[in-house]
Amino acid sequence: YCALLLSLSKLFSKCQELKSPKAAFEFLLCEILALELPDIPGLEQERNSLYQQRLDNLGYDVGFRYVEKLAQNRPLMSDPLEIVKFVCKDFWDDVFKKKVDKLQTNHRGVFVLSDFKFKWLDRYASDDISSKQAAARMLHFPCGILRGALANLGLSSIVVAEFNTLPACTFNIKIKSP
């Protein structure tokens, strides 16, 4: 947590210089992704899993709180399709400054959100292995954001991101049965 506090203080000083919320968020995201868990010999796989879980949990908190403010003046939604449409249009537009390019569903609790130019993946658009690994790691944060937003709107879900050609990606959402 000391590293996070130091990173945040650097971020705030940069933000004051730049006076730009978009730049501030970019710096914050970079600092979050730069956080590393301590090396534990022989436990690399567990370390990666903990790192991914931490990013997902951070995203969950952000999405849960963000959608609360966004949806506070809207009527309650109960239909899962209606909730996912709200996330694809209003929430996605507010967070990523564009709407989801494609939404598909099997009407059995599975939704696929496609973004053909996911702007958080722009910097990872090369084909080398390290860029793809970094992109895969970074996608745990927006998966958490989606999961948190859906949870606050009443849907418990599992969210997984996939990509073939960067910066396009898909988010697979599986709604858990109550």
JSON list of N, CA, C and O in Angstrom, two decimals, residues 57-96:
[
{"chain": "A", "resi": 57, "resn": "ASN", "atom": "N", "xyz": [-10.80, -6.76, -8.40]},
{"chain": "A", "resi": 57, "resn": "ASN", "atom": "CA", "xyz": [-11.46, -6.19, -7.22]},
{"chain": "A", "resi": 57, "resn": "ASN", "atom": "C", "xyz": [-11.43, -4.66, -7.25]},
{"chain": "A", "resi": 57, "resn": "ASN", "atom": "O", "xyz": [-12.41, -4.01, -6.86]},
{"chain": "A", "resi": 58, "resn": "LEU", "atom": "N", "xyz": [-10.33, -4.08, -7.69]},
{"chain": "A", "resi": 58, "resn": "LEU", "atom": "CA", "xyz": [-10.27, -2.62, -7.84]},
{"chain": "A", "resi": 58, "resn": "LEU", "atom": "C", "xyz": [-11.31, -2.15, -8.85]},
{"chain": "A", "resi": 58, "resn": "LEU", "atom": "O", "xyz": [-12.02, -1.17, -8.62]},
{"chain": "A", "resi": 59, "resn": "GLY", "atom": "N", "xyz": [-11.39, -2.85, -9.99]},
{"chain": "A", "resi": 59, "resn": "GLY", "atom": "CA", "xyz": [-12.38, -2.51, -11.00]},
{"chain": "A", "resi": 59, "resn": "GLY", "atom": "C", "xyz": [-13.80, -2.67, -10.48]},
{"chain": "A", "resi": 59, "resn": "GLY", "atom": "O", "xyz": [-14.67, -1.84, -10.77]},
{"chain": "A", "resi": 60, "resn": "TYR", "atom": "N", "xyz": [-14.03, -3.72, -9.71]},
{"chain": "A", "resi": 60, "resn": "TYR", "atom": "CA", "xyz": [-15.37, -3.96, -9.14]},
{"chain": "A", "resi": 60, "resn": "TYR", "atom": "C", "xyz": [-15.79, -2.76, -8.29]},
{"chain": "A", "resi": 60, "resn": "TYR", "atom": "O", "xyz": [-16.91, -2.26, -8.42]},
{"chain": "A", "resi": 61, "resn": "ASP", "atom": "N", "xyz": [-14.90, -2.29, -7.43]},
{"chain": "A", "resi": 61, "resn": "ASP", "atom": "CA", "xyz": [-15.23, -1.14, -6.57]},
{"chain": "A", "resi": 61, "resn": "ASP", "atom": "C", "xyz": [-15.52, 0.10, -7.40]},
{"chain": "A", "resi": 61, "resn": "ASP", "atom": "O", "xyz": [-16.47, 0.84, -7.12]},
{"chain": "A", "resi": 62, "resn": "VAL", "atom": "N", "xyz": [-14.73, 0.32, -8.44]},
{"chain": "A", "resi": 62, "resn": "VAL", "atom": "CA", "xyz": [-14.93, 1.49, -9.30]},
{"chain": "A", "resi": 62, "resn": "VAL", "atom": "C", "xyz": [-16.28, 1.39, -10.01]},
{"chain": "A", "resi": 62, "resn": "VAL", "atom": "O", "xyz": [-17.07, 2.33, -10.01]},
{"chain": "A", "resi": 63, "resn": "GLY", "atom": "N", "xyz": [-16.58, 0.26, -10.62]},
{"chain": "A", "resi": 63, "resn": "GLY", "atom": "CA", "xyz": [-17.83, 0.08, -11.35]},
{"chain": "A", "resi": 63, "resn": "GLY", "atom": "C", "xyz": [-19.05, 0.17, -10.45]},
{"chain": "A", "resi": 63, "resn": "GLY", "atom": "O", "xyz": [-20.06, 0.77, -10.81]},
{"chain": "A", "resi": 64, "resn": "PHE", "atom": "N", "xyz": [-18.95, -0.41, -9.25]},
{"chain": "A", "resi": 64, "resn": "PHE", "atom": "CA", "xyz": [-20.06, -0.41, -8.30]},
{"chain": "A", "resi": 64, "resn": "PHE", "atom": "C", "xyz": [-20.41, 1.02, -7.91]},
{"chain": "A", "resi": 64, "resn": "PHE", "atom": "O", "xyz": [-21.57, 1.41, -7.90]},
{"chain": "A", "resi": 65, "resn": "ARG", "atom": "N", "xyz": [-19.40, 1.81, -7.60]},
{"chain": "A", "resi": 65, "resn": "ARG", "atom": "CA", "xyz": [-19.62, 3.19, -7.16]},
{"chain": "A", "resi": 65, "resn": "ARG", "atom": "C", "xyz": [-20.02, 4.09, -8.34]},
{"chain": "A", "resi": 65, "resn": "ARG", "atom": "O", "xyz": [-20.85, 4.98, -8.19]},
{"chain": "A", "resi": 66, "resn": "TYR", "atom": "N", "xyz": [-19.41, 3.87, -9.48]},
{"chain": "A", "resi": 66, "resn": "TYR", "atom": "CA", "xyz": [-19.66, 4.74, -10.64]},
{"chain": "A", "resi": 66, "resn": "TYR", "atom": "C", "xyz": [-21.10, 4.61, -11.13]},
{"chain": "A", "resi": 66, "resn": "TYR", "atom": "O", "xyz": [-21.76, 5.60, -11.40]},
{"chain": "A", "resi": 67, "resn": "VAL", "atom": "N", "xyz": [-21.58, 3.39, -11.24]},
{"chain": "A", "resi": 67, "resn": "VAL", "atom": "CA", "xyz": [-22.94, 3.18, -11.76]},
{"chain": "A", "resi": 67, "resn": "VAL", "atom": "C", "xyz": [-23.98, 3.69, -10.77]},
{"chain": "A", "resi": 67, "resn": "VAL", "atom": "O", "xyz": [-25.07, 4.09, -11.16]},
{"chain": "A", "resi": 68, "resn": "GLU", "atom": "N", "xyz": [-23.64, 3.70, -9.49]},
{"chain": "A", "resi": 68, "resn": "GLU", "atom": "CA", "xyz": [-24.58, 4.21, -8.50]},
{"chain": "A", "resi": 68, "resn": "GLU", "atom": "C", "xyz": [-24.90, 5.69, -8.76]},
{"chain": "A", "resi": 68, "resn": "GLU", "atom": "O", "xyz": [-26.05, 6.10, -8.73]},
{"chain": "A", "resi": 69, "resn": "LYS", "atom": "N", "xyz": [-23.87, 6.46, -9.06]},
{"chain": "A", "resi": 69, "resn": "LYS", "atom": "CA", "xyz": [-24.08, 7.88, -9.35]},
{"chain": "A", "resi": 69, "resn": "LYS", "atom": "C", "xyz": [-24.78, 8.06, -10.70]},
{"chain": "A", "resi": 69, "resn": "LYS", "atom": "O", "xyz": [-25.62, 8.92, -10.85]},
{"chain": "A", "resi": 70, "resn": "LEU", "atom": "N", "xyz": [-24.42, 7.24, -11.67]},
{"chain": "A", "resi": 70, "resn": "LEU", "atom": "CA", "xyz": [-24.99, 7.36, -13.01]},
{"chain": "A", "resi": 70, "resn": "LEU", "atom": "C", "xyz": [-26.47, 6.98, -13.05]},
{"chain": "A", "resi": 70, "resn": "LEU", "atom": "O", "xyz": [-27.25, 7.60, -13.76]},
{"chain": "A", "resi": 71, "resn": "ALA", "atom": "N", "xyz": [-26.87, 5.99, -12.28]},
{"chain": "A", "resi": 71, "resn": "ALA", "atom": "CA", "xyz": [-28.23, 5.47, -12.35]},
{"chain": "A", "resi": 71, "resn": "ALA", "atom": "C", "xyz": [-29.14, 6.01, -11.25]},
{"chain": "A", "resi": 71, "resn": "ALA", "atom": "O", "xyz": [-30.30, 5.59, -11.17]},
{"chain": "A", "resi": 72, "resn": "GLN", "atom": "N", "xyz": [-28.67, 6.94, -10.44]},
{"chain": "A", "resi": 72, "resn": "GLN", "atom": "CA", "xyz": [-29.46, 7.36, -9.28]},
{"chain": "A", "resi": 72, "resn": "GLN", "atom": "C", "xyz": [-30.78, 8.05, -9.65]},
{"chain": "A", "resi": 72, "resn": "GLN", "atom": "O", "xyz": [-31.74, 7.97, -8.90]},
{"chain": "A", "resi": 73, "resn": "ASN", "atom": "N", "xyz": [-30.86, 8.70, -10.79]},
{"chain": "A", "resi": 73, "resn": "ASN", "atom": "CA", "xyz": [-32.10, 9.39, -11.18]},
{"chain": "A", "resi": 73, "resn": "ASN", "atom": "C", "xyz": [-32.91, 8.61, -12.20]},
{"chain": "A", "resi": 73, "resn": "ASN", "atom": "O", "xyz": [-33.79, 9.17, -12.85]},
{"chain": "A", "resi": 74, "resn": "ARG", "atom": "N", "xyz": [-32.63, 7.35, -12.37]},
{"chain": "A", "resi": 74, "resn": "ARG", "atom": "CA", "xyz": [-33.33, 6.51, -13.34]},
{"chain": "A", "resi": 74, "resn": "ARG", "atom": "C", "xyz": [-34.26, 5.54, -12.59]},
{"chain": "A", "resi": 74, "resn": "ARG", "atom": "O", "xyz": [-33.99, 5.16, -11.47]},
{"chain": "A", "resi": 75, "resn": "PRO", "atom": "N", "xyz": [-35.32, 5.12, -13.26]},
{"chain": "A", "resi": 75, "resn": "PRO", "atom": "CA", "xyz": [-36.19, 4.13, -12.62]},
{"chain": "A", "resi": 75, "resn": "PRO", "atom": "C", "xyz": [-35.47, 2.80, -12.46]},
{"chain": "A", "resi": 75, "resn": "PRO", "atom": "O", "xyz": [-34.55, 2.48, -13.22]},
{"chain": "A", "resi": 76, "resn": "LEU", "atom": "N", "xyz": [-35.89, 2.03, -11.48]},
{"chain": "A", "resi": 76, "resn": "LEU", "atom": "CA", "xyz": [-35.28, 0.72, -11.24]},
{"chain": "A", "resi": 76, "resn": "LEU", "atom": "C", "xyz": [-35.50, -0.20, -12.44]},
{"chain": "A", "resi": 76, "resn": "LEU", "atom": "O", "xyz": [-36.58, -0.21, -13.03]},
{"chain": "A", "resi": 77, "resn": "MET", "atom": "N", "xyz": [-34.49, -0.95, -12.78]},
{"chain": "A", "resi": 77, "resn": "MET", "atom": "CA", "xyz": [-34.58, -1.91, -13.88]},
{"chain": "A", "resi": 77, "resn": "MET", "atom": "C", "xyz": [-34.57, -3.31, -13.27]},
{"chain": "A", "resi": 77, "resn": "MET", "atom": "O", "xyz": [-33.79, -3.57, -12.35]},
{"chain": "A", "resi": 78, "resn": "SER", "atom": "N", "xyz": [-35.38, -4.20, -13.80]},
{"chain": "A", "resi": 78, "resn": "SER", "atom": "CA", "xyz": [-35.43, -5.55, -13.26]},
{"chain": "A", "resi": 78, "resn": "SER", "atom": "C", "xyz": [-35.05, -6.61, -14.28]},
{"chain": "A", "resi": 78, "resn": "SER", "atom": "O", "xyz": [-34.56, -7.67, -13.93]},
{"chain": "A", "resi": 79, "resn": "ASP", "atom": "N", "xyz": [-35.28, -6.33, -15.55]},
{"chain": "A", "resi": 79, "resn": "ASP", "atom": "CA", "xyz": [-35.00, -7.28, -16.61]},
{"chain": "A", "resi": 79, "resn": "ASP", "atom": "C", "xyz": [-33.50, -7.29, -16.92]},
{"chain": "A", "resi": 79, "resn": "ASP", "atom": "O", "xyz": [-32.91, -6.22, -17.16]},
{"chain": "A", "resi": 80, "resn": "PRO", "atom": "N", "xyz": [-32.84, -8.45, -16.90]},
{"chain": "A", "resi": 80, "resn": "PRO", "atom": "CA", "xyz": [-31.40, -8.50, -17.19]},
{"chain": "A", "resi": 80, "resn": "PRO", "atom": "C", "xyz": [-31.03, -7.87, -18.53]},
{"chain": "A", "resi": 80, "resn": "PRO", "atom": "O", "xyz": [-30.01, -7.18, -18.62]},
{"chain": "A", "resi": 81, "resn": "LEU", "atom": "N", "xyz": [-31.84, -8.08, -19.56]},
{"chain": "A", "resi": 81, "resn": "LEU", "atom": "CA", "xyz": [-31.54, -7.49, -20.86]},
{"chain": "A", "resi": 81, "resn": "LEU", "atom": "C", "xyz": [-31.57, -5.96, -20.79]},
{"chain": "A", "resi": 81, "resn": "LEU", "atom": "O", "xyz": [-30.71, -5.28, -21.35]},
{"chain": "A", "resi": 82, "resn": "GLU", "atom": "N", "xyz": [-32.55, -5.44, -20.08]},
{"chain": "A", "resi": 82, "resn": "GLU", "atom": "CA", "xyz": [-32.67, -3.99, -19.91]},
{"chain": "A", "resi": 82, "resn": "GLU", "atom": "C", "xyz": [-31.44, -3.44, -19.16]},
{"chain": "A", "resi": 82, "resn": "GLU", "atom": "O", "xyz": [-30.91, -2.38, -19.52]},
{"chain": "A", "resi": 83, "resn": "ILE", "atom": "N", "xyz": [-30.99, -4.14, -18.14]},
{"chain": "A", "resi": 83, "resn": "ILE", "atom": "CA", "xyz": [-29.82, -3.72, -17.37]},
{"chain": "A", "resi": 83, "resn": "ILE", "atom": "C", "xyz": [-28.57, -3.74, -18.24]},
{"chain": "A", "resi": 83, "resn": "ILE", "atom": "O", "xyz": [-27.78, -2.79, -18.24]},
{"chain": "A", "resi": 84, "resn": "VAL", "atom": "N", "xyz": [-28.38, -4.81, -19.00]},
{"chain": "A", "resi": 84, "resn": "VAL", "atom": "CA", "xyz": [-27.20, -4.91, -19.86]},
{"chain": "A", "resi": 84, "resn": "VAL", "atom": "C", "xyz": [-27.24, -3.84, -20.95]},
{"chain": "A", "resi": 84, "resn": "VAL", "atom": "O", "xyz": [-26.20, -3.26, -21.30]},
{"chain": "A", "resi": 85, "resn": "LYS", "atom": "N", "xyz": [-28.41, -3.56, -21.50]},
{"chain": "A", "resi": 85, "resn": "LYS", "atom": "CA", "xyz": [-28.52, -2.48, -22.49]},
{"chain": "A", "resi": 85, "resn": "LYS", "atom": "C", "xyz": [-28.13, -1.14, -21.88]},
{"chain": "A", "resi": 85, "resn": "LYS", "atom": "O", "xyz": [-27.46, -0.33, -22.52]},
{"chain": "A", "resi": 86, "resn": "PHE", "atom": "N", "xyz": [-28.55, -0.89, -20.64]},
{"chain": "A", "resi": 86, "resn": "PHE", "atom": "CA", "xyz": [-28.16, 0.34, -19.95]},
{"chain": "A", "resi": 86, "resn": "PHE", "atom": "C", "xyz": [-26.63, 0.41, -19.81]},
{"chain": "A", "resi": 86, "resn": "PHE", "atom": "O", "xyz": [-26.02, 1.45, -20.06]},
{"chain": "A", "resi": 87, "resn": "VAL", "atom": "N", "xyz": [-26.04, -0.71, -19.44]},
{"chain": "A", "resi": 87, "resn": "VAL", "atom": "CA", "xyz": [-24.58, -0.75, -19.29]},
{"chain": "A", "resi": 87, "resn": "VAL", "atom": "C", "xyz": [-23.90, -0.50, -20.64]},
{"chain": "A", "resi": 87, "resn": "VAL", "atom": "O", "xyz": [-22.92, 0.24, -20.73]},
{"chain": "A", "resi": 88, "resn": "CYS", "atom": "N", "xyz": [-24.43, -1.09, -21.71]},
{"chain": "A", "resi": 88, "resn": "CYS", "atom": "CA", "xyz": [-23.82, -0.94, -23.04]},
{"chain": "A", "resi": 88, "resn": "CYS", "atom": "C", "xyz": [-23.97, 0.47, -23.60]},
{"chain": "A", "resi": 88, "resn": "CYS", "atom": "O", "xyz": [-23.08, 0.93, -24.32]},
{"chain": "A", "resi": 89, "resn": "LYS", "atom": "N", "xyz": [-25.05, 1.11, -23.31]},
{"chain": "A", "resi": 89, "resn": "LYS", "atom": "CA", "xyz": [-25.29, 2.44, -23.87]},
{"chain": "A", "resi": 89, "resn": "LYS", "atom": "C", "xyz": [-24.80, 3.53, -22.93]},
{"chain": "A", "resi": 89, "resn": "LYS", "atom": "O", "xyz": [-23.82, 4.21, -23.20]},
{"chain": "A", "resi": 90, "resn": "ASP", "atom": "N", "xyz": [-25.49, 3.71, -21.84]},
{"chain": "A", "resi": 90, "resn": "ASP", "atom": "CA", "xyz": [-25.24, 4.84, -20.95]},
{"chain": "A", "resi": 90, "resn": "ASP", "atom": "C", "xyz": [-23.94, 4.70, -20.16]},
{"chain": "A", "resi": 90, "resn": "ASP", "atom": "O", "xyz": [-23.11, 5.61, -20.15]},
{"chain": "A", "resi": 91, "resn": "PHE", "atom": "N", "xyz": [-23.78, 3.57, -19.47]},
{"chain": "A", "resi": 91, "resn": "PHE", "atom": "CA", "xyz": [-22.60, 3.38, -18.64]},
{"chain": "A", "resi": 91, "resn": "PHE", "atom": "C", "xyz": [-21.33, 3.35, -19.48]},
{"chain": "A", "resi": 91, "resn": "PHE", "atom": "O", "xyz": [-20.35, 4.04, -19.18]},
{"chain": "A", "resi": 92, "resn": "TRP", "atom": "N", "xyz": [-21.32, 2.56, -20.54]},
{"chain": "A", "resi": 92, "resn": "TRP", "atom": "CA", "xyz": [-20.14, 2.43, -21.40]},
{"chain": "A", "resi": 92, "resn": "TRP", "atom": "C", "xyz": [-19.79, 3.79, -22.02]},
{"chain": "A", "resi": 92, "resn": "TRP", "atom": "O", "xyz": [-18.62, 4.16, -22.08]},
{"chain": "A", "resi": 93, "resn": "ASP", "atom": "N", "xyz": [-20.81, 4.52, -22.44]},
{"chain": "A", "resi": 93, "resn": "ASP", "atom": "CA", "xyz": [-20.59, 5.83, -23.04]},
{"chain": "A", "resi": 93, "resn": "ASP", "atom": "C", "xyz": [-19.98, 6.80, -22.02]},
{"chain": "A", "resi": 93, "resn": "ASP", "atom": "O", "xyz": [-19.08, 7.57, -22.35]},
{"chain": "A", "resi": 94, "resn": "ASP", "atom": "N", "xyz": [-20.44, 6.73, -20.79]},
{"chain": "A", "resi": 94, "resn": "ASP", "atom": "CA", "xyz": [-19.93, 7.63, -19.76]},
{"chain": "A", "resi": 94, "resn": "ASP", "atom": "C", "xyz": [-18.50, 7.26, -19.36]},
{"chain": "A", "resi": 94, "resn": "ASP", "atom": "O", "xyz": [-17.67, 8.14, -19.15]},
{"chain": "A", "resi": 95, "resn": "VAL", "atom": "N", "xyz": [-18.20, 5.98, -19.28]},
{"chain": "A", "resi": 95, "resn": "VAL", "atom": "CA", "xyz": [-16.86, 5.54, -18.86]},
{"chain": "A", "resi": 95, "resn": "VAL", "atom": "C", "xyz": [-15.86, 5.61, -20.01]},
{"chain": "A", "resi": 95, "resn": "VAL", "atom": "O", "xyz": [-14.74, 6.12, -19.84]},
{"chain": "A", "resi": 96, "resn": "PHE", "atom": "N", "xyz": [-16.23, 5.09, -21.18]},
{"chain": "A", "resi": 96, "resn": "PHE", "atom": "CA", "xyz": [-15.29, 4.95, -22.29]},
{"chain": "A", "resi": 96, "resn": "PHE", "atom": "C", "xyz": [-15.52, 5.95, -23.42]},
{"chain": "A", "resi": 96, "resn": "PHE", "atom": "O", "xyz": [-14.85, 5.89, -24.44]}
]
